[in-house]
Amino acid sequence: MIKRVLPYEGLLHEVVEHNGVLYIGGIVPEDTSLDMAGQANDVLGQLAQLLKTLGSDLANVLQVTIYMTDLKEKADFNAAWKAHFPEAHLPARAAIGAADLGPGVKLEMTVIAARP
């Protein structure tokens, strides 16, 4: 059964669940004035809070796709990433260059996570 978890907003559901797996649509930073590390912490903090609301947590993240406007800033992103994901709970991930994510937006993340 496919379940639309959060209320519909705009063109998509933010989260869709199927067989205990959460598919989370693009998360962008709330504060686009921040540098890459700041925006990464913003997005990862939003993700942690969303997962908590859904009865999960960062330890249950299976895969993350990160879209970045400048892959040269990946080291700054990785510093924030390491602060949020302990080595024992690292998900699979990919980083993809993106030309335009919106005004001031340096990254966007999509996530697949388990609901225990």
PDB file of C-alpha atoms in Angstrom:
ATOM      1  CA  MET A   1       0.000   0.000   0.000  1.00  0.00           C
ATOM      2  CA  ILE A   2       1.268   3.459  -0.868  1.00  0.00           C
ATOM      3  CA  LYS A   3       0.541   6.112   1.743  1.00  0.00           C
ATOM      4  CA  ARG A   4       0.898   9.862   1.259  1.00  0.00           C
ATOM      5  CA  VAL A   5       2.251  10.764   4.701  1.00  0.00           C
ATOM      6  CA  LEU A   6       2.184  14.553   4.895  1.00  0.00           C
ATOM      7  CA  PRO A   7      -0.471  16.909   3.497  1.00  0.00           C
ATOM      8  CA  TYR A   8      -0.311  17.664  -0.209  1.00  0.00           C
ATOM      9  CA  GLU A   9       1.467  20.924  -1.016  1.00  0.00           C
ATOM     10  CA  GLY A  10       1.756  22.285  -4.523  1.00  0.00           C
ATOM     11  CA  LEU A  11       2.822  19.706  -7.077  1.00  0.00           C
ATOM     12  CA  LEU A  12       3.818  16.815  -4.812  1.00  0.00           C
ATOM     13  CA  HIS A  13       3.590  15.066  -1.466  1.00  0.00           C
ATOM     14  CA  GLU A  14       6.630  15.803   0.682  1.00  0.00           C
ATOM     15  CA  VAL A  15       6.751  12.207   1.927  1.00  0.00           C
ATOM     16  CA  VAL A  16       5.371   8.992   0.474  1.00  0.00           C
ATOM     17  CA  GLU A  17       5.563   5.675   2.356  1.00  0.00           C
ATOM     18  CA  HIS A  18       5.496   2.169   0.911  1.00  0.00           C
ATOM     19  CA  ASN A  19       6.050  -0.977   3.006  1.00  0.00           C
ATOM     20  CA  GLY A  20       7.718   0.940   5.835  1.00  0.00           C
ATOM     21  CA  VAL A  21      10.048   2.883   3.543  1.00  0.00           C
ATOM     22  CA  LEU A  22       9.816   6.691   3.505  1.00  0.00           C
ATOM     23  CA  TYR A  23      10.527   8.525   0.249  1.00  0.00           C
ATOM     24  CA  ILE A  24      11.220  12.161   1.089  1.00  0.00           C
ATOM     25  CA  GLY A  25      11.085  14.810  -1.619  1.00  0.00           C
ATOM     26  CA  GLY A  26      13.613  17.610  -2.021  1.00  0.00           C
ATOM     27  CA  ILE A  27      14.618  19.438   1.154  1.00  0.00           C
ATOM     28  CA  VAL A  28      16.184  22.876   0.653  1.00  0.00           C
ATOM     29  CA  PRO A  29      17.669  25.237   3.248  1.00  0.00           C
ATOM     30  CA  GLU A  30      15.356  27.649   4.998  1.00  0.00           C
ATOM     31  CA  ASP A  31      18.147  30.251   5.253  1.00  0.00           C
ATOM     32  CA  THR A  32      19.733  30.751   1.836  1.00  0.00           C
ATOM     33  CA  SER A  33      22.075  33.467   3.128  1.00  0.00           C
ATOM     34  CA  LEU A  34      24.258  30.783   4.740  1.00  0.00           C
ATOM     35  CA  ASP A  35      27.407  29.290   3.203  1.00  0.00           C
ATOM     36  CA  MET A  36      27.474  25.643   2.084  1.00  0.00           C
ATOM     37  CA  ALA A  37      28.251  24.266   5.564  1.00  0.00           C
ATOM     38  CA  GLY A  38      25.463  26.370   7.063  1.00  0.00           C
ATOM     39  CA  GLN A  39      22.958  25.325   4.412  1.00  0.00           C
ATOM     40  CA  ALA A  40      23.981  21.676   4.846  1.00  0.00           C
ATOM     41  CA  ASN A  41      23.432  21.903   8.610  1.00  0.00           C
ATOM     42  CA  ASP A  42      20.073  23.587   7.963  1.00  0.00           C
ATOM     43  CA  VAL A  43      18.904  20.825   5.590  1.00  0.00           C
ATOM     44  CA  LEU A  44      20.237  17.977   7.742  1.00  0.00           C
ATOM     45  CA  GLY A  45      18.562  19.516  10.790  1.00  0.00           C
ATOM     46  CA  GLN A  46      15.270  19.720   8.894  1.00  0.00           C
ATOM     47  CA  LEU A  47      15.690  16.085   7.864  1.00  0.00           C
ATOM     48  CA  ALA A  48      16.346  14.970  11.453  1.00  0.00           C
ATOM     49  CA  GLN A  49      13.239  16.815  12.671  1.00  0.00           C
ATOM     50  CA  LEU A  50      11.070  15.449   9.852  1.00  0.00           C
ATOM     51  CA  LEU A  51      12.213  11.889  10.529  1.00  0.00           C
ATOM     52  CA  LYS A  52      11.495  12.316  14.249  1.00  0.00           C
ATOM     53  CA  THR A  53       7.979  13.518  13.384  1.00  0.00           C
ATOM     54  CA  LEU A  54       7.531  10.417  11.202  1.00  0.00           C
ATOM     55  CA  GLY A  55       8.757   8.009  13.899  1.00  0.00           C
ATOM     56  CA  SER A  56      12.228   7.460  12.469  1.00  0.00           C
ATOM     57  CA  ASP A  57      15.680   9.038  12.753  1.00  0.00           C
ATOM     58  CA  LEU A  58      18.949   9.578  10.909  1.00  0.00           C
ATOM     59  CA  ALA A  59      20.154   6.074  11.825  1.00  0.00           C
ATOM     60  CA  ASN A  60      17.388   4.713   9.562  1.00  0.00           C
ATOM     61  CA  VAL A  61      18.355   6.708   6.455  1.00  0.00           C
ATOM     62  CA  LEU A  62      19.094   4.314   3.610  1.00  0.00           C
ATOM     63  CA  GLN A  63      20.007   6.612   0.718  1.00  0.00           C
ATOM     64  CA  VAL A  64      20.510  10.324   0.107  1.00  0.00           C
ATOM     65  CA  THR A  65      20.869  12.171  -3.181  1.00  0.00           C
ATOM     66  CA  ILE A  66      22.429  15.610  -2.832  1.00  0.00           C
ATOM     67  CA  TYR A  67      22.123  18.185  -5.586  1.00  0.00           C
ATOM     68  CA  MET A  68      24.739  20.964  -5.332  1.00  0.00           C
ATOM     69  CA  THR A  69      25.181  24.084  -7.399  1.00  0.00           C
ATOM     70  CA  ASP A  70      28.964  23.876  -6.901  1.00  0.00           C
ATOM     71  CA  LEU A  71      30.581  20.480  -6.365  1.00  0.00           C
ATOM     72  CA  LYS A  72      33.794  22.284  -5.389  1.00  0.00           C
ATOM     73  CA  GLU A  73      32.021  22.956  -2.061  1.00  0.00           C
ATOM     74  CA  LYS A  74      31.621  19.243  -1.338  1.00  0.00           C
ATOM     75  CA  ALA A  75      34.269  19.349   1.424  1.00  0.00           C
ATOM     76  CA  ASP A  76      32.223  21.986   3.288  1.00  0.00           C
ATOM     77  CA  PHE A  77      29.122  19.827   2.859  1.00  0.00           C
ATOM     78  CA  ASN A  78      31.000  16.741   4.088  1.00  0.00           C
ATOM     79  CA  ALA A  79      32.014  18.503   7.317  1.00  0.00           C
ATOM     80  CA  ALA A  80      28.350  19.062   8.168  1.00  0.00           C
ATOM     81  CA  TRP A  81      27.432  15.545   6.989  1.00  0.00           C
ATOM     82  CA  LYS A  82      29.945  13.932   9.373  1.00  0.00           C
ATOM     83  CA  ALA A  83      28.497  15.902  12.290  1.00  0.00           C
ATOM     84  CA  HIS A  84      25.013  14.466  11.621  1.00  0.00           C
ATOM     85  CA  PHE A  85      25.743  10.889  10.497  1.00  0.00           C
ATOM     86  CA  PRO A  86      27.899   8.721  12.757  1.00  0.00           C
ATOM     87  CA  GLU A  87      30.140   6.342  10.841  1.00  0.00           C
ATOM     88  CA  ALA A  88      28.102   3.328  11.984  1.00  0.00           C
ATOM     89  CA  HIS A  89      24.973   4.741  10.318  1.00  0.00           C
ATOM     90  CA  LEU A  90      26.231   6.153   7.027  1.00  0.00           C
ATOM     91  CA  PRO A  91      23.664   5.801   4.239  1.00  0.00           C
ATOM     92  CA  ALA A  92      24.404   5.252   0.574  1.00  0.00           C
ATOM     93  CA  ARG A  93      24.659   8.619  -1.154  1.00  0.00           C
ATOM     94  CA  ALA A  94      25.362  10.439  -4.381  1.00  0.00           C
ATOM     95  CA  ALA A  95      26.224  14.082  -5.049  1.00  0.00           C
ATOM     96  CA  ILE A  96      25.112  15.568  -8.345  1.00  0.00           C
ATOM     97  CA  GLY A  97      25.913  18.974  -9.822  1.00  0.00           C
ATOM     98  CA  ALA A  98      22.850  21.125 -10.507  1.00  0.00           C
ATOM     99  CA  ALA A  99      22.851  24.408 -12.380  1.00  0.00           C
ATOM    100  CA  ASP A 100      20.009  26.160 -10.556  1.00  0.00           C
ATOM    101  CA  LEU A 101      18.144  25.118  -7.414  1.00  0.00           C
ATOM    102  CA  GLY A 102      16.570  28.508  -6.760  1.00  0.00           C
ATOM    103  CA  PRO A 103      17.784  31.901  -5.560  1.00  0.00           C
ATOM    104  CA  GLY A 104      20.612  31.434  -3.057  1.00  0.00           C
ATOM    105  CA  VAL A 105      20.014  27.685  -2.699  1.00  0.00           C
ATOM    106  CA  LYS A 106      23.298  25.777  -2.736  1.00  0.00           C
ATOM    107  CA  LEU A 107      21.898  22.287  -2.169  1.00  0.00           C
ATOM    108  CA  GLU A 108      18.799  20.131  -2.184  1.00  0.00           C
ATOM    109  CA  MET A 109      18.468  16.608  -0.802  1.00  0.00           C
ATOM    110  CA  THR A 110      16.140  13.719  -1.494  1.00  0.00           C
ATOM    111  CA  VAL A 111      16.067  10.889   1.019  1.00  0.00           C
ATOM    112  CA  ILE A 112      14.953   7.294   1.377  1.00  0.00           C
ATOM    113  CA  ALA A 113      14.599   6.097   4.969  1.00  0.00           C
ATOM    114  CA  ALA A 114      13.109   3.165   6.864  1.00  0.00           C
ATOM    115  CA  ARG A 115      10.390   3.572   9.432  1.00  0.00           C
ATOM    116  CA  PRO A 116      11.281   1.050  12.169  1.00  0.00           C
TER     117      PRO A 116
END
